[in-house]
PDB file of C-alpha atoms in Angstrom:
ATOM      1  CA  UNK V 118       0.000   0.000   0.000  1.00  0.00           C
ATOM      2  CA  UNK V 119       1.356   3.180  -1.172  1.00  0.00           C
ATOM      3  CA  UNK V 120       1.094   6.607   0.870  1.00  0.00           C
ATOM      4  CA  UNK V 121       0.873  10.394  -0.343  1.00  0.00           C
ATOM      5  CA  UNK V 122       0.892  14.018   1.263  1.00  0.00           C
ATOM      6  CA  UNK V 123      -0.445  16.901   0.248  1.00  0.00           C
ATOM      7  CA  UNK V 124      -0.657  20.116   1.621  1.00  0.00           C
ATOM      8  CA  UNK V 125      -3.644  22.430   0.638  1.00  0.00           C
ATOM      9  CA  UNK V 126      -3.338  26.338   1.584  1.00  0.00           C
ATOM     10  CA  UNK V 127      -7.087  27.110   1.656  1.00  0.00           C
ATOM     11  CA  UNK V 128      -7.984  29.919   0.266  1.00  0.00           C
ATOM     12  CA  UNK V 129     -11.096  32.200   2.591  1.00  0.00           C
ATOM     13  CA  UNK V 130     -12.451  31.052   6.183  1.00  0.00           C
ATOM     14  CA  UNK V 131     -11.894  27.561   7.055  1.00  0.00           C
ATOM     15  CA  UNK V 132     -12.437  25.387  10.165  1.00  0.00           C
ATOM     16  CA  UNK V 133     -11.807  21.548  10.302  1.00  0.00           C
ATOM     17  CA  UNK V 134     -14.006  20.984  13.311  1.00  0.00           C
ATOM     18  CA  UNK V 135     -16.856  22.762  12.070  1.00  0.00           C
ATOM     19  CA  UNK V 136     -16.834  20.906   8.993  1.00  0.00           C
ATOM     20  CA  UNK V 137     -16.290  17.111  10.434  1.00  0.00           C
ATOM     21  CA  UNK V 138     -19.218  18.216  12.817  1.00  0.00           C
ATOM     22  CA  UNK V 139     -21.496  19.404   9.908  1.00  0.00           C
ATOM     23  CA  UNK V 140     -20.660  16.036   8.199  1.00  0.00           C
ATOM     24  CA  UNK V 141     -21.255  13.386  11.458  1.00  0.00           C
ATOM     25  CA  UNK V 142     -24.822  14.957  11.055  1.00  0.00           C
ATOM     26  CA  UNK V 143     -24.404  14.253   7.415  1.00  0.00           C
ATOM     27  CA  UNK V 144     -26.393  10.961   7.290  1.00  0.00           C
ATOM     28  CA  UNK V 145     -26.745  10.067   3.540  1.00  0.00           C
ATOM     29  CA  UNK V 146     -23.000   9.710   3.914  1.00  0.00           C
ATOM     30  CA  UNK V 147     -21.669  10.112   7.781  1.00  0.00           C
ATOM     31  CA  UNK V 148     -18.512   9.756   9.273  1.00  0.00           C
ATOM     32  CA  UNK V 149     -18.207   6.023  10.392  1.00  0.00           C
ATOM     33  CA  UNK V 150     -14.492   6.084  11.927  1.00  0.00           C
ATOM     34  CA  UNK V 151     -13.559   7.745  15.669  1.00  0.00           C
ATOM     35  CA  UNK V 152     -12.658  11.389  14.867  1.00  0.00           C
ATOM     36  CA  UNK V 153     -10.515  13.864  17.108  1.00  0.00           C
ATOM     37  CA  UNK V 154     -10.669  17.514  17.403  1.00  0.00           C
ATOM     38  CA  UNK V 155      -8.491  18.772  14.610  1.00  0.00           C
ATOM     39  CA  UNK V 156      -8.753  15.879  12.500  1.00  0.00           C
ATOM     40  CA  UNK V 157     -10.775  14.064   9.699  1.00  0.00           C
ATOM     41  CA  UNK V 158     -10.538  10.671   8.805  1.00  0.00           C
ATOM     42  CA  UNK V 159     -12.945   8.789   6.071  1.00  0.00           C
ATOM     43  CA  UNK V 160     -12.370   6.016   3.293  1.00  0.00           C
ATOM     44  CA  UNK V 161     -13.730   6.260  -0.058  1.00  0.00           C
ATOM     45  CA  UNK V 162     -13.861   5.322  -3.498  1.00  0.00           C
ATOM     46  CA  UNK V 163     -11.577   7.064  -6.196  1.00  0.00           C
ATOM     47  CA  UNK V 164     -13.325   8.001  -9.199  1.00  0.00           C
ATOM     48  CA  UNK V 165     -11.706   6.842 -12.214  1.00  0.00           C
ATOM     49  CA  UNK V 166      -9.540   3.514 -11.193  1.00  0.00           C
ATOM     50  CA  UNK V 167     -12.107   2.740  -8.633  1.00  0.00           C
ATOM     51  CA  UNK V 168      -9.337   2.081  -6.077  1.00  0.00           C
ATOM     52  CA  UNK V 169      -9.992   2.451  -1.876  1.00  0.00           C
ATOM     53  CA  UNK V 170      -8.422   5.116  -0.549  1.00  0.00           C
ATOM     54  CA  UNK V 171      -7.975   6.187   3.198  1.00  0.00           C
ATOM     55  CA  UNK V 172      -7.745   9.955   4.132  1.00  0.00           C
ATOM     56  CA  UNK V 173      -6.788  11.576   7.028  1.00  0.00           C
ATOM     57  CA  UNK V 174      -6.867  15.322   7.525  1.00  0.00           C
ATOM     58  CA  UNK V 175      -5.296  17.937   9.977  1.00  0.00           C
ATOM     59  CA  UNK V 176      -6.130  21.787  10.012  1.00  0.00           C
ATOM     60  CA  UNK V 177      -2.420  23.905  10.682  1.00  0.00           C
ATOM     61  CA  UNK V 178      -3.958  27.307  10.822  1.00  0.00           C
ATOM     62  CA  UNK V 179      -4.736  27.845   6.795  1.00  0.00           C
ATOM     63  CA  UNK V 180      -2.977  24.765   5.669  1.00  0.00           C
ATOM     64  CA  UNK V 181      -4.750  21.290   5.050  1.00  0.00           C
ATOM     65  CA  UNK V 182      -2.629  18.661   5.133  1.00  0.00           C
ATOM     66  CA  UNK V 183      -3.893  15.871   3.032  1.00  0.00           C
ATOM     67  CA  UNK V 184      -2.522  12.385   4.015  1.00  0.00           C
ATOM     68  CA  UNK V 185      -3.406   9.319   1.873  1.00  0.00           C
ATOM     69  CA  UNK V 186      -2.952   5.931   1.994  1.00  0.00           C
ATOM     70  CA  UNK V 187      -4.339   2.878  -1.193  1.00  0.00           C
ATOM     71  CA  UNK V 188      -3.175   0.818  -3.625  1.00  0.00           C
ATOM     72  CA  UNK V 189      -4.169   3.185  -6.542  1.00  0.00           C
ATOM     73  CA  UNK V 190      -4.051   6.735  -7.926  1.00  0.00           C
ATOM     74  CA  UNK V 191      -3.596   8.853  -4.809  1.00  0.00           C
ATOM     75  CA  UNK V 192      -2.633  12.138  -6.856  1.00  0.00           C
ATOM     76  CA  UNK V 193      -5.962  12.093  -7.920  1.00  0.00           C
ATOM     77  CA  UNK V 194      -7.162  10.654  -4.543  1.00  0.00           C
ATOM     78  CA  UNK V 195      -5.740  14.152  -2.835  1.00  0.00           C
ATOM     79  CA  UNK V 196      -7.439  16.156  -5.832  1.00  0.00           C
ATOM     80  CA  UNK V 197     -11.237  14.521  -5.237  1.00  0.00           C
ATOM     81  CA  UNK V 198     -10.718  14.921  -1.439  1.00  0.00           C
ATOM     82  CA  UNK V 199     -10.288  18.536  -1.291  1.00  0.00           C
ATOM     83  CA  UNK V 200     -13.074  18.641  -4.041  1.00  0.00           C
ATOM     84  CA  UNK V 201     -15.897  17.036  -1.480  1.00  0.00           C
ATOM     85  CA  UNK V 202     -14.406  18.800   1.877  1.00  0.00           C
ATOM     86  CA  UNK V 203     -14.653  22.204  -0.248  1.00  0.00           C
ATOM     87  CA  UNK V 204     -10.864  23.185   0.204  1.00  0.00           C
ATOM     88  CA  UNK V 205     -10.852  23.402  -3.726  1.00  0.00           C
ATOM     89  CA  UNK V 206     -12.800  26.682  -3.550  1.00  0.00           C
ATOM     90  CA  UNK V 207     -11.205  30.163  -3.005  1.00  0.00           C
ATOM     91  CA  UNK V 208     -13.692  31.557  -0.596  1.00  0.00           C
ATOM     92  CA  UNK V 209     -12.263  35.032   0.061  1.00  0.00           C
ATOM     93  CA  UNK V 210     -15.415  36.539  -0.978  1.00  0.00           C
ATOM     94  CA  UNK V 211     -17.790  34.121   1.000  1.00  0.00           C
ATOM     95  CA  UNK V 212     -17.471  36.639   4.199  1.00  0.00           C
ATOM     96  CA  UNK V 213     -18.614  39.539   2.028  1.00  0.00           C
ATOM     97  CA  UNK V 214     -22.014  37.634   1.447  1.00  0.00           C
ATOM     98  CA  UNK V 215     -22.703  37.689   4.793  1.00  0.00           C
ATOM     99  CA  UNK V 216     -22.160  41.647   4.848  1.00  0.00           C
ATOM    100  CA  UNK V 217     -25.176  41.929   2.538  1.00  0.00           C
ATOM    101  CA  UNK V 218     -27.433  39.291   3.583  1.00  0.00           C
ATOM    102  CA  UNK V 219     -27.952  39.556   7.202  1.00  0.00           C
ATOM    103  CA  UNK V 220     -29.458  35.883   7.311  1.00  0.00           C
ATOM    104  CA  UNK V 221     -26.807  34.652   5.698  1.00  0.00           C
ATOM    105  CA  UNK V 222     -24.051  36.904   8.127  1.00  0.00           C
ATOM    106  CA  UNK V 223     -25.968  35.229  11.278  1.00  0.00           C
ATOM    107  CA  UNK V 224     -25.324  31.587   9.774  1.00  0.00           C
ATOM    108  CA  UNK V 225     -21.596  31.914   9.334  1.00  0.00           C
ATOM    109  CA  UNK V 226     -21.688  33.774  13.074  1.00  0.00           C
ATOM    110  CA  UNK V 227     -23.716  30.522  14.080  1.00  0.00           C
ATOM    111  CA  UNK V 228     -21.279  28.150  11.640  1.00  0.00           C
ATOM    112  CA  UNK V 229     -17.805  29.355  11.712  1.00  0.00           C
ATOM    113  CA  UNK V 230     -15.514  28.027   8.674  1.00  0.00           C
ATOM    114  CA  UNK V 231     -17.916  25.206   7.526  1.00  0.00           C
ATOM    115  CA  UNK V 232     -16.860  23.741   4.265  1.00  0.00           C
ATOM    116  CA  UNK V 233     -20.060  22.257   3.213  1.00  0.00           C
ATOM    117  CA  UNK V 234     -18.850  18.835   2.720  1.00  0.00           C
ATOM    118  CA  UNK V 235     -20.250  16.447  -0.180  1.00  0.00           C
ATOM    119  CA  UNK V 236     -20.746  13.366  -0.862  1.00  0.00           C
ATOM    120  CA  UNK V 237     -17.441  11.488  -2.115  1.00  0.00           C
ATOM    121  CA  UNK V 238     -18.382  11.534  -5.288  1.00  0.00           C
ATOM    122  CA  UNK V 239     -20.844  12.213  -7.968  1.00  0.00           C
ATOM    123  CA  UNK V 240     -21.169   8.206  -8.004  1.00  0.00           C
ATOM    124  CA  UNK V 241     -21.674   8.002  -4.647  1.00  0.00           C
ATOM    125  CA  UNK V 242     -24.204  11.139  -4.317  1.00  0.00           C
ATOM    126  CA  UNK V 243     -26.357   9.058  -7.743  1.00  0.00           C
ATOM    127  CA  UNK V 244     -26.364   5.460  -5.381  1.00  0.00           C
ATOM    128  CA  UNK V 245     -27.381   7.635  -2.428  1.00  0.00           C
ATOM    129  CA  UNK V 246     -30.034   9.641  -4.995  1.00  0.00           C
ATOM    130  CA  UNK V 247     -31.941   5.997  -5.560  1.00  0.00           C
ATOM    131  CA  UNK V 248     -31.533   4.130  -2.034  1.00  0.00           C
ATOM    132  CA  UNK V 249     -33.450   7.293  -0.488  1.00  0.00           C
ATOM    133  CA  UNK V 250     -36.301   7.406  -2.950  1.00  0.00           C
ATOM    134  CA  UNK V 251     -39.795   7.568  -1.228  1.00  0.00           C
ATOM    135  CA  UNK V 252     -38.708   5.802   1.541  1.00  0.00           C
ATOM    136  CA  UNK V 253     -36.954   7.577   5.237  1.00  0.00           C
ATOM    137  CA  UNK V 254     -33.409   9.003   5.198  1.00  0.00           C
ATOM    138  CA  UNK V 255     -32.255   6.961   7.988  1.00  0.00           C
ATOM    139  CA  UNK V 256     -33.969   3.743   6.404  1.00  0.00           C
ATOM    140  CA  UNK V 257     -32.130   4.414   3.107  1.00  0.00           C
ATOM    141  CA  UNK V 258     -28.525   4.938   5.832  1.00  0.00           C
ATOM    142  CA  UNK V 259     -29.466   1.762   6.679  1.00  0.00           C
ATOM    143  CA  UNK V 260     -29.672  -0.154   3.347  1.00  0.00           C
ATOM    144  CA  UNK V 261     -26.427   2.292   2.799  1.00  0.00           C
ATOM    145  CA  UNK V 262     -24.506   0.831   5.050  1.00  0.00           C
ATOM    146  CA  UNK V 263     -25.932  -2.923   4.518  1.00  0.00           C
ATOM    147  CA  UNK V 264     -24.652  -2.410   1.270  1.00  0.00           C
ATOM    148  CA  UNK V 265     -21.313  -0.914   2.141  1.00  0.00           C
ATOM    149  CA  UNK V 266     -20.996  -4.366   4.877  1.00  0.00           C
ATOM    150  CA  UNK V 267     -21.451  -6.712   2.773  1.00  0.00           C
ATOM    151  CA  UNK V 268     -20.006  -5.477  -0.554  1.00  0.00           C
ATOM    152  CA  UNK V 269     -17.550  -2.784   0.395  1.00  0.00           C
ATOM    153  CA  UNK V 270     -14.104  -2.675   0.417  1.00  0.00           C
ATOM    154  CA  UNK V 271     -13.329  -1.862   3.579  1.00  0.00           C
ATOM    155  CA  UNK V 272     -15.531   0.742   4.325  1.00  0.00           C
ATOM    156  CA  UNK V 273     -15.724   2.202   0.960  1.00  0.00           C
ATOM    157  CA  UNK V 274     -18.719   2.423  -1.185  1.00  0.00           C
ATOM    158  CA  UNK V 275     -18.639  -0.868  -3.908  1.00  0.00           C
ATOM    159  CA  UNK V 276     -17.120   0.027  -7.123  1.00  0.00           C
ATOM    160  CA  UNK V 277     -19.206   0.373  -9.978  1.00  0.00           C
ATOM    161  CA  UNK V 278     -18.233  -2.996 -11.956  1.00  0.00           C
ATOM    162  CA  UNK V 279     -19.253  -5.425  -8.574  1.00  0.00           C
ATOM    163  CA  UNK V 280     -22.196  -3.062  -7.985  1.00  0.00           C
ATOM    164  CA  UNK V 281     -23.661  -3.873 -11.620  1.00  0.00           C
ATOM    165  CA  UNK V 282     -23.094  -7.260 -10.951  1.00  0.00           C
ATOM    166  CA  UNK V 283     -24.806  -7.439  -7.593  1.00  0.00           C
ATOM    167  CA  UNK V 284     -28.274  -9.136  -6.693  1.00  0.00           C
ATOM    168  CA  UNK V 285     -29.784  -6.768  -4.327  1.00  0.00           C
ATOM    169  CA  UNK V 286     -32.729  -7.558  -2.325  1.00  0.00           C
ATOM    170  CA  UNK V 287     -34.238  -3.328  -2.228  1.00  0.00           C
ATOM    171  CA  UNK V 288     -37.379  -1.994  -2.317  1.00  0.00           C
ATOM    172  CA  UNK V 289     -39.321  -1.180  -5.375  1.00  0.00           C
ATOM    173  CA  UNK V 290     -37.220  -0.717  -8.486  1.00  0.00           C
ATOM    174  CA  UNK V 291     -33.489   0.470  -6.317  1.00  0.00           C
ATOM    175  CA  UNK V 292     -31.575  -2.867  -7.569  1.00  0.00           C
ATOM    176  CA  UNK V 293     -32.536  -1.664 -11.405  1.00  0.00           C
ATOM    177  CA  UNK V 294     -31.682   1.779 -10.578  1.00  0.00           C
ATOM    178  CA  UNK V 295     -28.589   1.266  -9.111  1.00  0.00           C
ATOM    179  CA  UNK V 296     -27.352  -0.760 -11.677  1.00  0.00           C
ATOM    180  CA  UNK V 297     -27.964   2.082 -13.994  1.00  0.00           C
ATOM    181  CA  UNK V 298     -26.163   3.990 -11.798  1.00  0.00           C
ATOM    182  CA  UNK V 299     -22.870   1.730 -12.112  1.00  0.00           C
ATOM    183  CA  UNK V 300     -23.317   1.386 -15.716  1.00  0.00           C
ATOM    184  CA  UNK V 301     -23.518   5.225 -15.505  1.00  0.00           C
ATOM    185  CA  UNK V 302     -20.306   5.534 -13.781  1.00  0.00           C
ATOM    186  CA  UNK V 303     -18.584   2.998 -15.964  1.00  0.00           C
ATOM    187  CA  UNK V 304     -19.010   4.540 -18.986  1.00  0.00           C
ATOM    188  CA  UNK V 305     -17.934   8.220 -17.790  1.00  0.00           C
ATOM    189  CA  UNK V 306     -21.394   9.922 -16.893  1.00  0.00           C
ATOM    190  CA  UNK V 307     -20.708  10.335 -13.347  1.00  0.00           C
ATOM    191  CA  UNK V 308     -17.339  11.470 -13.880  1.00  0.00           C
ATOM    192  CA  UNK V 309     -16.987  14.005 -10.702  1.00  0.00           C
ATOM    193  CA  UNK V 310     -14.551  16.023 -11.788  1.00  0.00           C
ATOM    194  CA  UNK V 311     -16.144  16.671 -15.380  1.00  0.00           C
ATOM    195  CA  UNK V 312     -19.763  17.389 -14.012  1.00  0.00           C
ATOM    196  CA  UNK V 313     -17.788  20.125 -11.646  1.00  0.00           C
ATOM    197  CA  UNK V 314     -16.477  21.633 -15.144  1.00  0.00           C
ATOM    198  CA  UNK V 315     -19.580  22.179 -16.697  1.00  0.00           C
ATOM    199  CA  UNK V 316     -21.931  24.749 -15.920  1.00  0.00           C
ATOM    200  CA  UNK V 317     -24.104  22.992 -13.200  1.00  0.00           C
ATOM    201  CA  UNK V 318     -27.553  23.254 -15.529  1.00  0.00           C
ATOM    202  CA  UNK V 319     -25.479  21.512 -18.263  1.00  0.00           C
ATOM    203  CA  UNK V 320     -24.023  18.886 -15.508  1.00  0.00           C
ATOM    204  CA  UNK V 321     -28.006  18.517 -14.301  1.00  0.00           C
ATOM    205  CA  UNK V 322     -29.121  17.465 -17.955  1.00  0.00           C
ATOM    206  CA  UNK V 323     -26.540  15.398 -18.312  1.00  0.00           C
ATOM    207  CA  UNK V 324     -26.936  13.259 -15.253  1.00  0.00           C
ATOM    208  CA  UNK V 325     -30.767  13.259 -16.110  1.00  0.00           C
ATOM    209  CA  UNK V 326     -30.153  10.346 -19.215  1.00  0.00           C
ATOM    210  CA  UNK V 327     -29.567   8.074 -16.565  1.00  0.00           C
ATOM    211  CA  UNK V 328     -32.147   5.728 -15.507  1.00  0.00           C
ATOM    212  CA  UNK V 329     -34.074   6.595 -12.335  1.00  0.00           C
ATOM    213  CA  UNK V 330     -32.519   9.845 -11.846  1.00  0.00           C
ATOM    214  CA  UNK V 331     -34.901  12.816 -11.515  1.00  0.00           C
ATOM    215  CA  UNK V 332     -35.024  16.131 -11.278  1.00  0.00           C
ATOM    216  CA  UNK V 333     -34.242  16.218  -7.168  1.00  0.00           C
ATOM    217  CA  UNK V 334     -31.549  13.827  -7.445  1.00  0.00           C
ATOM    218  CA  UNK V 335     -29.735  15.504 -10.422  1.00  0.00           C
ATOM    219  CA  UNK V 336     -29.296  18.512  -8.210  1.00  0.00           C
ATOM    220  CA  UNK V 337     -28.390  16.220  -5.201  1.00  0.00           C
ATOM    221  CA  UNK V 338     -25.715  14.767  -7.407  1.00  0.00           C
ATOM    222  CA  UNK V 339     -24.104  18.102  -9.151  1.00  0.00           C
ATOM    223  CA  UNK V 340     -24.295  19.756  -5.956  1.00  0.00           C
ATOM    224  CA  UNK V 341     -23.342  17.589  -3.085  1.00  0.00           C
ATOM    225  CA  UNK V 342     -21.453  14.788  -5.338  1.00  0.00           C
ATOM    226  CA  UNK V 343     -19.876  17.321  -7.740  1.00  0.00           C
ATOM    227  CA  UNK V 344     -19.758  19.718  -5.280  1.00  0.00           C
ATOM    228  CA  UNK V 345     -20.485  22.542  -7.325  1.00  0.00           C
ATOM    229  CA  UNK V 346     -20.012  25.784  -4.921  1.00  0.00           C
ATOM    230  CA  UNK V 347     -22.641  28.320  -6.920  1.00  0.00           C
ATOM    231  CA  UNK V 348     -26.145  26.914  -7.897  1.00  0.00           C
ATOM    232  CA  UNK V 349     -30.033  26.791  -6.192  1.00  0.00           C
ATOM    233  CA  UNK V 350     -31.691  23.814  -5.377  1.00  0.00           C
ATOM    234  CA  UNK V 351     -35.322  24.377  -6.791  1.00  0.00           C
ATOM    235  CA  UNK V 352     -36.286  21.088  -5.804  1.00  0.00           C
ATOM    236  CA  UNK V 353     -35.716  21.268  -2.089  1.00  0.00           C
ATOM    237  CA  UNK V 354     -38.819  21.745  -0.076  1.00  0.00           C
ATOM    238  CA  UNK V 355     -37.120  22.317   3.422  1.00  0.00           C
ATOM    239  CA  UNK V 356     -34.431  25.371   1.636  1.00  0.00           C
ATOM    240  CA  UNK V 357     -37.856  26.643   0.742  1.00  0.00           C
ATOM    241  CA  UNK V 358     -39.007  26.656   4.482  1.00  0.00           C
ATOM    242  CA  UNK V 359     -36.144  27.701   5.361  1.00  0.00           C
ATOM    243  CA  UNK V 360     -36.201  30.798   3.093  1.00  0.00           C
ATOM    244  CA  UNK V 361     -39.796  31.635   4.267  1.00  0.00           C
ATOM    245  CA  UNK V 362     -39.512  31.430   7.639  1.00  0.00           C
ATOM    246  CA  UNK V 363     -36.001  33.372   7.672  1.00  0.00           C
ATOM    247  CA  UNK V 364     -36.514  36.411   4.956  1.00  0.00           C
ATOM    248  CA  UNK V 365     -40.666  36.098   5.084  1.00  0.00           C
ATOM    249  CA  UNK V 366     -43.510  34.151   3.484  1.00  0.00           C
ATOM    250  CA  UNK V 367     -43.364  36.161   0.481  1.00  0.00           C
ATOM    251  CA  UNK V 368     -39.956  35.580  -0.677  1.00  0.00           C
ATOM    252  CA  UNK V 369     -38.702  32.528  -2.805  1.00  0.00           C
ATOM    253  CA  UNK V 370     -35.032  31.059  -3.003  1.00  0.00           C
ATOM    254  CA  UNK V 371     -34.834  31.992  -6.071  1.00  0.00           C
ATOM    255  CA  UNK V 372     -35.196  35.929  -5.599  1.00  0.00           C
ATOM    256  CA  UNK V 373     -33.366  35.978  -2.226  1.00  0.00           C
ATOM    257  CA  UNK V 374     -30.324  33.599  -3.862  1.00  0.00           C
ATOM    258  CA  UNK V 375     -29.358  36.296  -6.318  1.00  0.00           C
ATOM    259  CA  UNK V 376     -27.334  38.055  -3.045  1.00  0.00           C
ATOM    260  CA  UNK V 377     -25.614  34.987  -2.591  1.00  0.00           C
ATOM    261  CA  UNK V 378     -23.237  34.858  -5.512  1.00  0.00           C
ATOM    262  CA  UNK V 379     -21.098  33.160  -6.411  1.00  0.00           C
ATOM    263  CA  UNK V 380     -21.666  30.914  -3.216  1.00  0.00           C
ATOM    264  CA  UNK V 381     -25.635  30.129  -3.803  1.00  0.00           C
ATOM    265  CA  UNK V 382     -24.938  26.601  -3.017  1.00  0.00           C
ATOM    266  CA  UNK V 383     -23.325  27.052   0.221  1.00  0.00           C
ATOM    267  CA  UNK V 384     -25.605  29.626   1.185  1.00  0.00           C
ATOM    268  CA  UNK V 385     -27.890  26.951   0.766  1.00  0.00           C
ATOM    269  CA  UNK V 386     -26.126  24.599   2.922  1.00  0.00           C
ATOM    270  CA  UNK V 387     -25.393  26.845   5.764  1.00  0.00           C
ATOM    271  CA  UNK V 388     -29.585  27.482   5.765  1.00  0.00           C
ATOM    272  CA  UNK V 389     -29.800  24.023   5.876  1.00  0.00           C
ATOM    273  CA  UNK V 390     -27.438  23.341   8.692  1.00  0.00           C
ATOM    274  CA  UNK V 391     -29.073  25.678  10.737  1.00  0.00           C
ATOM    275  CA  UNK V 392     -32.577  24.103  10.381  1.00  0.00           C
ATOM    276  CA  UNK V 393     -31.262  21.110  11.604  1.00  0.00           C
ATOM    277  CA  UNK V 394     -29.978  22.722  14.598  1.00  0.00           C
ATOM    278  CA  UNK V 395     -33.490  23.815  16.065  1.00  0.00           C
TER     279      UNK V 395
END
């Protein structure tokens, strides 16, 4: 097993324990291993060779150092880890955001230095998309993790090729869509880093072609897998709430957003996160 360290200056406010505290609440894809203040530690699946990788993360002051260990590309390893911890994204203008939007100014008071963390991938974000259809989030964690138990590498999320090849026992139609899903990844579609380089309407569409993928989960996979920093969810009914209960019942996301530039998405998230907390 090979190792590799990187070390990240991050760009804007930043704060490891506020992140890896937003993501243990994260259940379509928590933490499972101990954490420690000032640290991160997860496993996942690299896009592209499909390999396991282990990460572990420490916060020195503006400096994340990256430290990887698998048997396969860890280069690209280090480059999709900062991508779904948000260390990727120069953020030196996501203060000024909260100097206009006084909602917004109160949530990074309330959240200081969250990174709103993704999904490992766009991959991972699509399986999670069709295990939680129409049934509880922490019934599809469950099946999430059944999966991960019995068909995982340790810990990581089964690579695309044994996934398509797997005889699930899931509710309704989630075996059939989650084989569409691995074909999906196989042949390039959910390709993380190339969904984060289109615009995220274009990334949307394209996700769309594959089968049992809707309108919600497109946007779940562009912007929590791809991690795309600037976009609206239009299809998420609690941001809505959210919105209305915070600026008034006469205001939508979408008129409200246009303040939040060019951090819409993590606007979003920080709304979000605060919900939660009540």
């Amino acid at each position: 097993m090979s190792t590799h360290t990187v070390r990240h200056e991050v760009l804007g406010p930043w704060s490891l324990d506020t992140s890896r505290e937003f993501w243990e609440g994260f259940a379509p894809a928590a933490l499972t291993a101990e954490q420690r203040p000032g640290t991160l530690s997860t496993v996942f699946r690299v896009d592209g060779d499909w390999s396991t990788a282990h990460l572990a993360v420490i916060q020195r002051d503006t400096v994340a150092e990256l430290s990887l260990e698998g048997d396969g590309d860890l280069e690209s390893a280090a480059e999709q880890a900062a991508r779904f911890l948000a260390l990727d994204v120069d953020a030196q203008q996501w203060p000024g955001i909260g100097e206009r939007d006084e909602v917004i100014g109160r949530a990074q008071h309330a959240l200081p230095g969250l990174r709103p963390c993704g999904f490992h991938s766009a991959y991972e974000a699509a399986a999670w998309a069709v295990l939680s259809q129409r049934i509880r989030v922490e019934q599809a964690a469950h099946l999430r993790q059944r999966v991960i138990a019995d068909h995982g590498d340790d810990g990581a999320f089964p690579a695309p090729e044994r996934l398509a090849a797997l005889h699930l026992d899931l509710p309704g139609r989630k075996a059939e869509y989650l084989h569409a899903v691995a074909d999906a990844a196989l042949d390039g579609r959910l390709d993380t880093a190339r969904l984060r380089s289109m615009t995220p309407e274009d990334a949307m569409d394209s996700v769309r072609s594959i089968t049992g993928i809707g309108p919600f989960a497109a946007e779940l996979i562009v912007l929590r897998g791809a991690n795309a920093p600037d976009a609206v969810p239009t299809h998420e009914r609690r941001l809505a709430a959210e919105v209305a209960e915070r600026y008034g019942p006469d205001r939508s996301v979408a008129e409200v957003s246009e303040l939040w530039r060019p951090f819409r998405t993590w606007a979003s998230v920080y709304l979000r996160a605060l919900g939660e907390r009540r």
